[in-house]
XYZ file of C-alpha atoms in Angstrom:
730
model
C -60.707 -66.868 -79.391
C -64.307 -67.636 -80.475
C -66.702 -65.451 -78.540
C -70.092 -63.779 -78.603
C -71.879 -61.066 -76.652
C -75.135 -61.439 -78.601
C -77.954 -62.577 -76.299
C -79.707 -64.151 -79.293
C -76.695 -66.250 -80.231
C -77.804 -69.918 -80.242
C -74.940 -70.880 -77.924
C -75.852 -68.114 -75.455
C -79.514 -69.153 -75.582
C -78.617 -72.784 -74.952
C -76.320 -71.964 -72.044
C -78.934 -69.652 -70.504
C -81.398 -72.549 -70.679
C -78.946 -74.751 -68.760
C -78.547 -71.984 -66.185
C -82.314 -71.778 -65.639
C -82.578 -75.559 -65.343
C -79.731 -75.534 -62.825
C -81.465 -72.886 -60.731
C -84.606 -74.988 -60.680
C -82.576 -78.023 -59.623
C -80.931 -76.047 -56.799
C -84.345 -74.886 -55.623
C -85.504 -78.508 -55.545
C -82.403 -79.509 -53.553
C -83.155 -76.833 -50.961
C -86.827 -77.820 -50.742
C -85.767 -81.431 -50.165
C -83.491 -80.306 -47.331
C -86.278 -78.270 -45.741
C -88.701 -81.207 -45.800
C -86.341 -83.551 -43.951
C -87.253 -84.224 -40.318
C -84.652 -84.192 -37.568
C -85.218 -87.308 -35.456
C -82.283 -88.221 -33.254
C -82.032 -90.752 -30.489
C -82.363 -88.027 -27.877
C -83.011 -84.301 -27.555
C -79.353 -83.359 -28.013
C -78.853 -85.406 -31.178
C -82.162 -84.159 -32.563
C -81.070 -80.554 -32.015
C -77.717 -81.264 -33.675
C -79.468 -82.802 -36.675
C -81.820 -79.832 -36.860
C -78.867 -77.428 -36.845
C -77.204 -79.428 -39.612
C -80.367 -79.318 -41.736
C -80.691 -75.574 -41.214
C -77.064 -75.100 -42.236
C -77.636 -77.277 -45.314
C -80.696 -75.273 -46.324
C -78.838 -72.000 -45.794
C -75.926 -73.188 -47.915
C -78.345 -74.055 -50.741
C -79.902 -70.588 -50.931
C -79.697 -69.089 -54.411
C -78.790 -65.476 -55.129
C -80.386 -64.627 -58.488
C -77.793 -61.897 -59.083
C -74.885 -64.356 -58.825
C -74.404 -66.929 -61.606
C -74.511 -70.581 -60.562
C -71.656 -71.337 -62.937
C -69.020 -69.251 -64.650
C -67.265 -71.725 -66.898
C -67.504 -74.938 -68.855
C -64.924 -77.630 -69.574
C -65.111 -79.762 -72.721
C -62.838 -82.785 -72.426
C -61.457 -84.360 -75.564
C -61.699 -87.898 -76.849
C -58.117 -88.605 -75.818
C -56.339 -90.779 -73.277
C -55.112 -87.617 -71.501
C -58.708 -86.899 -70.445
C -58.752 -90.081 -68.378
C -62.102 -90.790 -66.706
C -63.475 -87.482 -68.050
C -63.040 -88.497 -71.691
C -65.555 -86.773 -74.047
C -67.435 -85.293 -71.070
C -68.337 -81.663 -70.466
C -68.845 -80.005 -67.089
C -70.141 -76.640 -65.891
C -67.970 -75.168 -63.135
C -69.576 -73.053 -60.395
C -69.539 -72.033 -56.750
C -71.421 -75.117 -55.537
C -72.502 -78.557 -56.671
C -75.961 -78.829 -58.219
C -77.585 -82.081 -59.368
C -80.880 -82.978 -60.957
C -83.577 -85.291 -59.593
C -81.675 -88.383 -60.800
C -78.434 -87.293 -59.161
C -76.723 -86.276 -62.391
C -74.441 -83.254 -61.850
C -75.572 -80.053 -63.548
C -72.902 -77.831 -61.960
C -69.589 -79.041 -60.532
C -68.124 -77.403 -57.439
C -65.026 -75.355 -58.331
C -63.113 -77.296 -55.671
C -63.710 -80.736 -57.195
C -60.685 -82.455 -58.817
C -62.272 -82.233 -62.268
C -62.394 -78.431 -61.901
C -58.623 -78.063 -61.517
C -58.208 -77.910 -65.290
C -60.373 -74.790 -65.442
C -57.657 -72.882 -63.578
C -54.470 -74.583 -64.772
C -54.900 -75.938 -68.298
C -52.815 -74.264 -71.037
C -52.338 -74.972 -74.748
C -49.005 -76.585 -73.866
C -50.507 -78.613 -71.017
C -54.222 -78.937 -71.898
C -54.896 -81.550 -69.168
C -57.156 -83.472 -71.549
C -59.297 -80.464 -72.481
C -60.456 -79.571 -75.962
C -61.977 -76.281 -74.897
C -62.485 -73.993 -71.891
C -65.480 -71.678 -72.019
C -65.968 -68.583 -69.857
C -69.309 -66.849 -69.425
C -70.116 -63.175 -69.116
C -72.981 -62.271 -66.795
C -75.167 -59.312 -65.867
C -77.694 -59.543 -63.034
C -77.286 -63.298 -62.983
C -78.089 -63.803 -66.683
C -75.612 -64.951 -69.350
C -74.621 -62.101 -71.652
C -71.872 -63.757 -73.669
C -69.096 -66.317 -73.753
C -65.463 -66.840 -74.748
C -64.079 -70.153 -75.970
C -60.416 -70.961 -75.448
C -59.327 -73.828 -77.707
C -56.723 -75.927 -75.902
C -56.114 -78.653 -78.470
C -55.554 -78.808 -82.212
C -58.920 -80.460 -82.805
C -60.763 -77.797 -80.809
C -58.951 -75.028 -82.645
C -59.957 -76.480 -85.975
C -63.545 -76.971 -84.913
C -63.877 -73.627 -83.178
C -62.981 -71.404 -86.086
C -61.275 -68.149 -85.073
C -58.225 -69.164 -83.155
C -56.752 -68.219 -79.856
C -54.298 -69.635 -77.460
C -55.478 -68.184 -74.194
C -53.981 -69.850 -71.176
C -56.646 -68.745 -68.738
C -54.132 -66.490 -67.056
C -54.609 -62.753 -67.218
C -52.596 -60.831 -69.777
C -52.696 -57.083 -70.370
C -55.692 -56.093 -72.463
C -54.947 -56.085 -76.176
C -52.105 -58.590 -75.904
C -52.301 -62.223 -77.038
C -53.919 -64.397 -74.392
C -56.032 -61.626 -72.886
C -59.508 -62.693 -71.804
C -61.989 -59.831 -71.953
C -64.478 -61.614 -69.701
C -61.768 -62.351 -67.152
C -60.486 -58.780 -67.242
C -63.983 -57.291 -66.996
C -64.763 -59.406 -63.938
C -61.600 -58.277 -62.157
C -62.176 -54.615 -63.031
C -65.902 -54.665 -62.259
C -66.795 -51.792 -59.890
C -67.744 -52.878 -56.410
C -69.229 -51.551 -53.246
C -69.812 -53.131 -49.883
C -67.949 -56.240 -48.662
C -65.224 -58.105 -50.504
C -66.468 -60.717 -52.970
C -65.018 -64.059 -53.980
C -62.588 -64.482 -56.896
C -63.603 -68.028 -57.714
C -64.116 -67.265 -61.409
C -60.797 -65.442 -61.804
C -58.319 -67.509 -59.765
C -54.975 -67.590 -61.558
C -52.762 -70.700 -61.920
C -50.192 -69.559 -59.342
C -53.017 -68.723 -56.935
C -54.727 -72.051 -57.536
C -51.596 -73.965 -56.553
C -51.715 -72.275 -53.154
C -55.478 -72.750 -52.802
C -55.203 -76.510 -53.423
C -52.128 -77.127 -51.255
C -52.548 -80.218 -49.066
C -54.191 -79.816 -45.662
C -51.035 -81.033 -43.923
C -48.933 -78.296 -45.554
C -48.554 -74.892 -43.913
C -48.181 -72.074 -46.437
C -46.906 -68.511 -46.081
C -47.882 -66.096 -48.869
C -45.851 -62.933 -49.354
C -48.193 -60.894 -51.530
C -47.768 -57.403 -52.902
C -50.833 -55.110 -53.062
C -53.481 -56.279 -55.522
C -52.116 -59.824 -55.860
C -55.183 -61.333 -54.208
C -53.460 -62.880 -51.188
C -56.448 -62.427 -48.865
C -58.809 -63.993 -51.372
C -56.341 -66.842 -51.912
C -56.266 -67.558 -48.173
C -60.056 -67.547 -47.884
C -60.466 -69.744 -50.949
C -57.877 -72.129 -49.534
C -59.878 -72.709 -46.355
C -62.994 -73.163 -48.514
C -61.125 -75.773 -50.565
C -59.895 -77.592 -47.449
C -63.434 -77.702 -46.080
C -64.499 -79.376 -49.315
C -61.596 -81.812 -49.618
C -61.226 -82.618 -45.883
C -64.602 -81.668 -44.440
C -64.740 -84.246 -41.646
C -61.241 -83.419 -40.467
C -61.836 -79.666 -40.426
C -65.303 -80.028 -38.948
C -63.920 -82.075 -36.061
C -60.858 -79.911 -35.542
C -62.316 -76.537 -36.462
C -61.028 -73.742 -38.690
C -60.506 -70.060 -38.054
C -59.682 -66.854 -39.922
C -57.677 -64.310 -37.898
C -57.655 -60.725 -39.190
C -56.085 -57.442 -38.044
C -59.251 -55.666 -36.869
C -63.040 -55.897 -36.872
C -63.389 -53.530 -39.838
C -61.274 -55.892 -41.943
C -63.308 -58.906 -40.819
C -66.515 -57.094 -41.728
C -65.039 -56.432 -45.180
C -64.265 -60.125 -45.848
C -67.150 -61.744 -43.961
C -69.283 -62.523 -47.035
C -66.627 -64.365 -49.065
C -66.885 -67.801 -47.447
C -70.708 -67.816 -47.182
C -70.836 -66.941 -50.896
C -68.836 -70.116 -51.482
C -71.275 -72.137 -49.378
C -69.114 -72.270 -46.232
C -70.763 -70.905 -43.099
C -68.902 -72.787 -40.354
C -65.576 -70.923 -40.333
C -64.986 -68.629 -37.386
C -63.505 -65.155 -37.851
C -61.731 -63.190 -35.138
C -58.936 -60.765 -34.324
C -55.873 -61.604 -32.244
C -57.249 -59.429 -29.435
C -60.496 -61.393 -29.373
C -58.640 -64.684 -29.744
C -56.822 -64.104 -26.444
C -59.638 -62.158 -24.761
C -59.318 -63.308 -21.158
C -59.260 -59.692 -19.963
C -60.890 -56.520 -21.217
C -58.430 -54.436 -23.226
C -58.677 -50.822 -22.060
C -55.094 -49.530 -22.208
C -52.379 -48.894 -24.761
C -48.708 -49.368 -23.990
C -45.932 -46.949 -24.906
C -44.085 -48.229 -27.971
C -41.007 -49.181 -25.911
C -43.079 -51.341 -23.570
C -45.038 -52.883 -26.463
C -41.819 -53.972 -28.183
C -40.506 -55.687 -25.030
C -43.840 -57.323 -24.166
C -44.141 -58.635 -27.714
C -40.631 -60.096 -27.763
C -40.387 -63.901 -27.791
C -38.035 -63.709 -24.815
C -41.053 -62.926 -22.644
C -42.075 -66.583 -22.971
C -38.890 -67.536 -21.125
C -39.534 -64.867 -18.501
C -43.012 -66.271 -17.892
C -41.633 -69.802 -17.782
C -39.154 -68.768 -15.106
C -41.673 -66.958 -12.926
C -44.207 -69.791 -13.166
C -41.777 -72.565 -12.285
C -40.193 -70.478 -9.537
C -43.371 -71.168 -7.531
C -42.269 -74.753 -6.895
C -40.842 -75.472 -3.444
C -38.744 -78.380 -2.262
C -40.041 -80.746 0.383
C -36.740 -80.412 2.254
C -37.583 -76.726 2.651
C -41.361 -76.789 3.103
C -41.966 -80.314 4.501
C -38.726 -81.401 6.171
C -40.526 -84.258 7.955
C -42.136 -85.496 4.744
C -45.771 -86.660 4.595
C -47.507 -88.911 7.158
C -50.717 -90.709 6.114
C -52.924 -92.638 8.557
C -54.763 -95.655 7.091
C -56.677 -97.606 9.701
C -54.249 -98.434 12.518
C -51.141 -97.947 10.395
C -49.156 -94.880 9.565
C -47.250 -94.436 6.358
C -44.586 -91.833 5.753
C -42.873 -90.565 2.607
C -39.662 -88.699 3.462
C -38.873 -85.247 2.087
C -36.013 -86.400 -0.151
C -38.287 -88.933 -1.893
C -40.977 -86.315 -2.495
C -38.335 -84.078 -4.056
C -37.321 -86.958 -6.308
C -40.954 -87.318 -7.374
C -41.136 -83.602 -8.153
C -37.890 -83.678 -10.108
C -38.970 -86.780 -12.022
C -42.231 -85.079 -12.979
C -40.392 -81.996 -14.229
C -38.073 -84.134 -16.325
C -41.094 -85.363 -18.273
C -41.347 -81.845 -19.760
C -45.027 -81.437 -18.927
C -47.011 -78.220 -18.535
C -47.074 -76.768 -15.042
C -50.742 -77.650 -14.528
C -50.292 -81.207 -15.805
C -47.318 -81.684 -13.471
C -49.342 -80.443 -10.520
C -52.137 -82.894 -11.393
C -49.596 -85.749 -11.518
C -47.978 -85.082 -8.156
C -50.759 -86.334 -5.862
C -51.113 -89.728 -7.654
C -47.320 -90.137 -7.595
C -47.151 -89.473 -3.847
C -50.063 -91.873 -3.363
C -48.234 -94.507 -5.409
C -45.200 -94.204 -3.147
C -47.431 -94.875 -0.139
C -49.129 -97.819 -1.871
C -45.731 -99.347 -2.541
C -45.006 -99.265 1.196
C -48.403 -100.771 1.957
C -47.868 -103.627 -0.510
C -44.380 -104.353 0.869
C -46.008 -104.621 4.306
C -48.443 -107.206 2.906
C -51.567 -105.083 2.570
C -53.890 -105.477 -0.397
C -54.336 -102.375 -2.566
C -55.959 -101.402 -5.845
C -56.704 -98.284 -7.878
C -59.417 -97.258 -5.448
C -56.878 -97.280 -2.624
C -54.499 -95.058 -4.604
C -57.287 -92.610 -5.472
C -58.377 -92.460 -1.845
C -54.835 -91.737 -0.658
C -54.373 -89.073 -3.361
C -57.516 -87.330 -2.095
C -56.495 -87.218 1.564
C -56.100 -83.798 3.121
C -52.423 -84.505 3.891
C -51.568 -85.167 0.258
C -53.691 -82.303 -1.053
C -52.124 -79.854 1.397
C -48.661 -81.071 0.419
C -49.384 -80.527 -3.280
C -50.752 -77.027 -2.615
C -47.635 -76.218 -0.637
C -45.042 -77.722 -2.986
C -46.695 -77.240 -6.390
C -49.203 -74.434 -5.819
C -52.055 -73.551 -8.165
C -51.336 -70.431 -10.188
C -53.594 -67.722 -11.582
C -52.021 -66.564 -14.893
C -53.584 -63.131 -14.471
C -51.832 -62.666 -11.142
C -48.558 -63.983 -12.550
C -48.438 -61.267 -15.205
C -49.652 -58.627 -12.754
C -46.900 -59.504 -10.296
C -44.237 -59.314 -13.006
C -45.208 -55.708 -13.672
C -45.741 -54.813 -10.028
C -42.640 -56.222 -8.358
C -39.292 -55.224 -9.801
C -37.524 -57.931 -7.792
C -39.787 -60.697 -9.102
C -39.257 -59.433 -12.657
C -35.506 -59.167 -12.173
C -35.276 -62.741 -10.913
C -37.374 -64.109 -13.790
C -35.695 -61.984 -16.479
C -32.077 -62.392 -15.352
C -29.904 -62.953 -18.409
C -32.934 -62.483 -20.680
C -33.999 -58.828 -20.512
C -31.750 -55.863 -19.894
C -32.354 -53.603 -16.912
C -33.750 -50.956 -19.270
C -36.157 -53.446 -20.837
C -37.338 -54.593 -17.436
C -37.943 -51.000 -16.339
C -39.956 -50.320 -19.510
C -42.672 -52.880 -18.685
C -43.228 -52.161 -14.984
C -46.594 -50.664 -14.066
C -44.816 -47.492 -13.006
C -43.596 -46.994 -16.595
C -46.717 -47.977 -18.527
C -49.660 -46.624 -16.541
C -50.288 -43.156 -15.088
C -51.863 -44.824 -12.056
C -50.343 -48.032 -10.669
C -53.093 -50.636 -10.112
C -53.439 -52.267 -6.717
C -54.556 -55.655 -7.951
C -54.997 -57.738 -11.074
C -58.738 -57.102 -10.917
C -58.361 -53.319 -11.105
C -55.539 -53.257 -13.665
C -56.045 -51.774 -17.126
C -54.681 -54.305 -19.586
C -53.272 -53.741 -23.076
C -53.300 -56.005 -26.122
C -49.747 -57.078 -25.362
C -50.743 -57.903 -21.776
C -53.623 -60.083 -22.983
C -51.221 -62.062 -25.152
C -48.868 -62.608 -22.208
C -51.767 -63.774 -20.049
C -52.715 -66.193 -22.826
C -49.113 -67.419 -22.940
C -49.204 -67.995 -19.184
C -52.426 -69.980 -19.565
C -50.796 -72.194 -22.175
C -47.695 -72.737 -20.069
C -49.978 -73.883 -17.255
C -52.291 -76.053 -19.386
C -51.926 -76.714 -23.105
C -54.562 -74.967 -25.200
C -56.461 -77.089 -27.775
C -55.433 -76.930 -31.436
C -57.616 -76.285 -34.474
C -57.291 -78.157 -37.761
C -56.511 -75.032 -39.799
C -55.957 -71.329 -39.191
C -55.736 -68.524 -41.749
C -53.714 -65.562 -40.444
C -54.106 -62.421 -42.560
C -52.071 -59.193 -42.461
C -49.584 -61.222 -40.457
C -46.663 -58.859 -40.975
C -47.817 -56.564 -38.164
C -47.872 -59.089 -35.326
C -45.318 -59.463 -32.556
C -43.469 -62.687 -31.809
C -45.724 -63.299 -28.799
C -48.829 -62.791 -30.954
C -47.467 -65.337 -33.424
C -47.046 -67.766 -30.532
C -50.683 -67.151 -29.519
C -51.885 -68.007 -33.031
C -49.409 -70.874 -33.391
C -50.683 -72.724 -30.345
C -54.174 -72.648 -31.895
C -52.845 -74.743 -34.793
C -50.056 -76.670 -33.066
C -51.317 -79.988 -34.457
C -52.958 -78.484 -37.554
C -51.777 -76.313 -40.432
C -51.736 -72.589 -41.071
C -52.029 -70.244 -44.041
C -50.089 -67.037 -43.382
C -50.858 -64.002 -45.539
C -49.088 -60.675 -45.589
C -46.640 -58.229 -47.113
C -43.410 -57.327 -45.342
C -43.536 -53.902 -47.018
C -46.845 -53.153 -45.278
C -45.581 -53.827 -41.749
C -46.244 -50.635 -39.777
C -46.065 -51.623 -36.100
C -42.846 -51.122 -34.096
C -42.662 -54.922 -33.723
C -43.479 -55.814 -37.357
C -41.749 -58.983 -38.480
C -38.377 -58.613 -40.246
C -38.843 -61.822 -42.272
C -41.289 -64.653 -42.869
C -38.729 -67.165 -41.642
C -38.833 -65.386 -38.273
C -42.631 -65.396 -38.310
C -42.846 -69.110 -39.068
C -40.370 -69.927 -36.308
C -42.558 -68.214 -33.724
C -45.695 -69.833 -35.148
C -44.055 -73.205 -34.638
C -44.161 -73.909 -38.392
C -40.549 -73.460 -39.600
C -41.151 -76.073 -42.308
C -43.933 -74.045 -43.974
C -43.686 -73.354 -47.706
C -43.146 -69.664 -48.552
C -44.840 -68.541 -51.769
C -44.471 -65.084 -53.308
C -47.137 -63.288 -55.329
C -45.704 -60.206 -57.058
C -48.042 -59.851 -60.043
C -50.966 -57.585 -59.251
C -54.335 -57.954 -60.966
C -56.403 -55.292 -59.195
C -54.262 -52.154 -58.853
C -53.351 -50.298 -62.097
C -49.676 -50.175 -63.025
C -49.459 -46.382 -62.751
C -50.572 -46.521 -59.109
C -48.331 -49.461 -58.205
C -45.300 -47.824 -59.821
C -46.016 -44.554 -57.991
C -46.360 -46.221 -54.589
C -43.382 -48.517 -55.181
C -41.057 -45.483 -55.191
C -41.383 -45.591 -51.402
C -40.048 -49.151 -51.087
C -36.270 -48.548 -51.271
C -36.567 -46.505 -48.077
C -39.662 -48.092 -46.533
C -38.739 -51.753 -47.090
C -35.232 -52.144 -48.517
C -34.544 -55.482 -50.146
C -38.074 -56.249 -51.320
C -38.716 -56.615 -55.033
C -41.130 -53.971 -56.343
C -44.572 -55.276 -57.308
C -45.823 -55.279 -60.880
C -49.305 -55.080 -62.362
C -50.906 -56.485 -65.499
C -53.351 -53.564 -65.646
C -52.714 -50.258 -67.317
C -55.417 -47.627 -67.147
C -55.423 -44.059 -68.379
C -56.207 -41.374 -65.820
C -55.513 -43.748 -62.931
C -53.242 -41.306 -61.078
C -53.925 -37.659 -60.299
C -51.957 -35.403 -57.930
C -53.181 -31.941 -56.926
C -51.181 -29.436 -54.903
C -53.168 -26.870 -52.885
C -51.527 -23.511 -52.220
C -53.186 -22.824 -48.869
C -53.717 -25.080 -45.856
C -57.082 -23.346 -45.375
C -58.248 -24.678 -48.751
C -56.987 -28.240 -48.244
C -60.074 -29.939 -46.825
C -62.451 -27.953 -49.064
C -60.500 -29.077 -52.111
C -60.771 -32.679 -50.937
C -64.550 -32.356 -50.482
C -64.800 -31.113 -54.071
C -62.630 -34.025 -55.203
C -64.925 -36.460 -53.366
C -68.013 -35.001 -55.044
C -66.307 -35.332 -58.434
C -65.263 -38.928 -57.747
C -68.859 -39.903 -57.044
C -69.855 -38.700 -60.514
C -66.916 -40.113 -62.478
C -67.747 -43.811 -62.255
C -69.651 -46.455 -60.350
C -68.259 -48.270 -57.350
C -66.793 -47.445 -53.980
C -64.788 -44.355 -53.015
C -62.387 -44.356 -50.083
C -61.196 -41.015 -48.708
C -58.123 -41.798 -46.612
C -56.570 -39.314 -44.207
C -54.363 -39.320 -41.148
C -56.409 -40.393 -38.130
C -56.180 -36.952 -36.555
C -57.696 -35.346 -39.662
C -60.713 -37.684 -40.047
C -63.138 -35.772 -37.828
C -62.465 -32.524 -39.705
C -62.985 -34.199 -43.077
C -66.228 -35.834 -41.950
C -67.539 -32.515 -40.635
C -66.733 -30.784 -43.933
C -68.533 -33.488 -45.908
C -71.587 -33.194 -43.674
C -71.604 -29.426 -44.094
C -71.736 -29.856 -47.872
C -74.393 -32.571 -47.671
C -72.137 -35.285 -49.089
C -73.421 -38.679 -47.952
C -70.678 -40.818 -46.391
C -69.721 -43.122 -43.553
C -66.629 -43.101 -41.343
C -64.924 -46.482 -41.108
C -64.822 -47.752 -37.545
C -67.724 -45.632 -36.308
C -70.720 -47.413 -37.857
C -73.394 -48.206 -35.237
C -74.166 -51.842 -34.497
C -77.350 -53.319 -35.921
C -80.233 -52.962 -33.439
C -81.587 -55.964 -31.576
C -84.752 -57.375 -33.104
C -87.059 -57.704 -30.140
C -89.982 -60.097 -30.307
C -88.872 -61.616 -33.618
C -88.804 -65.353 -34.151
C -85.462 -66.987 -34.912
C -86.325 -67.292 -38.601
C -87.530 -63.681 -38.810
C -84.432 -62.433 -37.017
C -82.176 -64.381 -39.382
C -84.030 -62.941 -42.377
C -83.753 -59.345 -41.134
C -80.089 -59.896 -40.265
C -79.499 -61.230 -43.775
C -81.236 -58.227 -45.331
C -79.204 -55.849 -43.159
C -76.011 -57.589 -44.208
C -76.898 -57.131 -47.864
C -77.730 -53.432 -47.506
C -75.105 -51.305 -49.216
C -74.328 -48.035 -47.453
C -73.033 -44.783 -48.941
C -70.445 -45.205 -51.662
C -68.084 -42.746 -49.983
C -66.201 -44.009 -46.928
C -63.860 -41.832 -44.868
C -61.034 -44.105 -43.761
C -58.520 -43.432 -40.964
C -55.106 -44.344 -42.388
C -54.490 -46.881 -39.619
C -57.570 -48.888 -40.678
C -56.908 -48.947 -44.428
C -54.783 -52.081 -44.500
C -56.354 -54.993 -46.376
C -59.212 -52.914 -47.808
C -59.726 -51.721 -51.366
C -61.897 -49.163 -53.134
C -62.558 -48.462 -56.800
C -61.364 -44.888 -56.285
C -59.108 -43.680 -53.476
C -58.629 -40.062 -52.430
C -55.593 -39.469 -50.230
C -55.429 -36.300 -48.161
C -52.036 -34.854 -47.179
C -49.547 -37.748 -47.420
C -47.048 -35.832 -45.264
C -49.432 -36.041 -42.288
C -49.777 -39.792 -42.728
C -45.991 -40.211 -42.791
C -45.444 -37.969 -39.766
C -48.073 -39.738 -37.622
C -45.942 -42.797 -36.790
C -42.343 -44.070 -36.920
C -42.989 -46.288 -39.946
C -45.030 -43.655 -41.726
C -43.572 -44.372 -45.175
C -44.870 -47.925 -44.947
C -48.267 -46.644 -43.831
C -48.363 -44.332 -46.850
C -47.425 -47.249 -49.118
C -50.425 -49.141 -47.750
C -52.724 -46.148 -48.277
C -51.619 -45.472 -51.857
C -52.192 -49.085 -52.912
C -55.861 -49.331 -51.853
C -57.113 -48.062 -55.247
C -58.524 -50.438 -57.860
C -59.049 -47.952 -60.708
C -58.141 -44.397 -59.704
C -55.921 -42.644 -57.132
C -56.271 -38.917 -56.454
C -53.754 -37.322 -54.059
C -54.501 -33.860 -52.624
C -51.748 -32.132 -50.640
C -50.528 -28.782 -49.362
C -47.344 -29.838 -47.571
C -44.572 -31.183 -49.768
C -44.900 -34.807 -50.814
C -42.308 -37.225 -49.423
C -39.128 -36.748 -51.431
C -39.457 -40.246 -52.928
C -42.726 -39.265 -54.645
C -41.850 -35.836 -55.976
C -41.798 -35.191 -59.687
C -44.984 -37.089 -60.565
C -47.767 -35.128 -62.148
C -51.432 -35.806 -62.716
């Protein structure tokens, strides 16, 4: 594999010159965008144009520490190269062109860029050569050439048959630049993987917008990055469709969203929303937590049928409520619709399988139509205005309110919990008596609320209220939704996400082995059924690129008991000194030993350090670190950025941007329940036995915790390790 790390190498000098010219071209593109004037036909369109120009200018901002391109493709003079014959292209995070419109950097999502990720010596895709660049502080430090054809191999000198995929260092096909980029120490938010996407990942990223994909990914396989890069690709390939329909990333908690929030903007995409399931369904303030038994029942898909029953039970028959039917006076004539005919109208509306709210809206016009029919038979002239007038009469409106009453979804859910008889009637043949008793207010709250307005609602309650809203009136669908850490959601939470992409597609990301909630999904087929996407393609990523093999193998010993049936993950990385286990003789010395270990970790190497402990132990650990003067933060307790009073919009955006780029202390104390989805260069784990004992699926939680390390894992314990992990030394 021809390569050079000499900054004076003529090839390096030439490529650095192209980089500088590309930066100048990007600067000119941004200046052009800033000079454009927003002049719409009216104030609203002008404001929309102005917002679009601001977004364009923001997307064209250049970070001098991030290279504009990371690779180059040299196409051969062969028929296989097609329209790209004898051309060469620089591949980067965004498109850059010169003053004449000639491309200087090609967006990684463009069709021509596909070969950068997928070409191999056996299937070169028309390429002679693929070049990768090494960078430091935004400047080119070296390159590697991968000959992909016989002619390129002959011309390039020293040979190589790298496929672009990662192989263990020292083995044929290994790319040092690729490996260095993956192993590069990091701190702060997650960064993109656009320069290191692997062929199997790229296939998922470029899946068609109409295809829903579920990715089962072991720790370190890059599933979160794949999902984020997929939505970035879809925004490039189907921008109008996704802009009209909208796109959304749904994560497990706000700490996770904060960790990933910079990935899409780094790829030039700033229009994708990010939220949690709780915020997605936030129609009430969540201030309570259910007992596990109640949470399991409330999250069960059968609750949708219970809600359906209680909602539709509000209908009344005209024979019961209006035995004399409806009498309408129009001028000197009276028109009557008998009760049996009104009931037929109600039944006919229900047979159309409409939402409750839509059916209610249809009833008045249908009653009015029945009256118009009588008027026309009697020789009177009618039109649409007549029907609308009849539908708005007090008699018809009162009849609709009586027979098909308006419903408040909040009160529906409240009444289910408050009235055992109402719940029993709605849940007959669906929930057992024990399950019904578990979700009553008397079982879930120390103080029974008197009304829906005074009730303390849980996350599961908010999802049920959202379900009730959708059963009343269909919620709008987005074009694409990315659902990360999906294994922990309940069936009802899946339904809440699924109705947000009912006419769009979804990318589901997760790992069955990391499911820690009592209602965690048993299989992806079950998940996709509840999402309304049973046809989705299930892809499995088992090859890890981030977590060293020693750590993965150590953590995987938990899987036979924690998640029977799952294949153990593997890793391409092997790193000496990656795993260290220290036993402490005395409980009194446990936290002090961990503080010493944290101080040592900060001196061993660059990058982030995560100290993970059972939630109940976090405060003690933080206090001990403060006492020793060790700078740190506690995940989940960081204060919000202060408001910037008196600042202009531009100044506020600038300060906000600077705050976002500020890197805090390298050491982060992490409650075990918040560790999922995060990663740190070094991870210190305090007392695994406490993590296991803290919850019913504690072994799975420990598996999550142990696999957060990118380069080094140090376990400190006093109590015996779980039996599955015993026998491993430092």
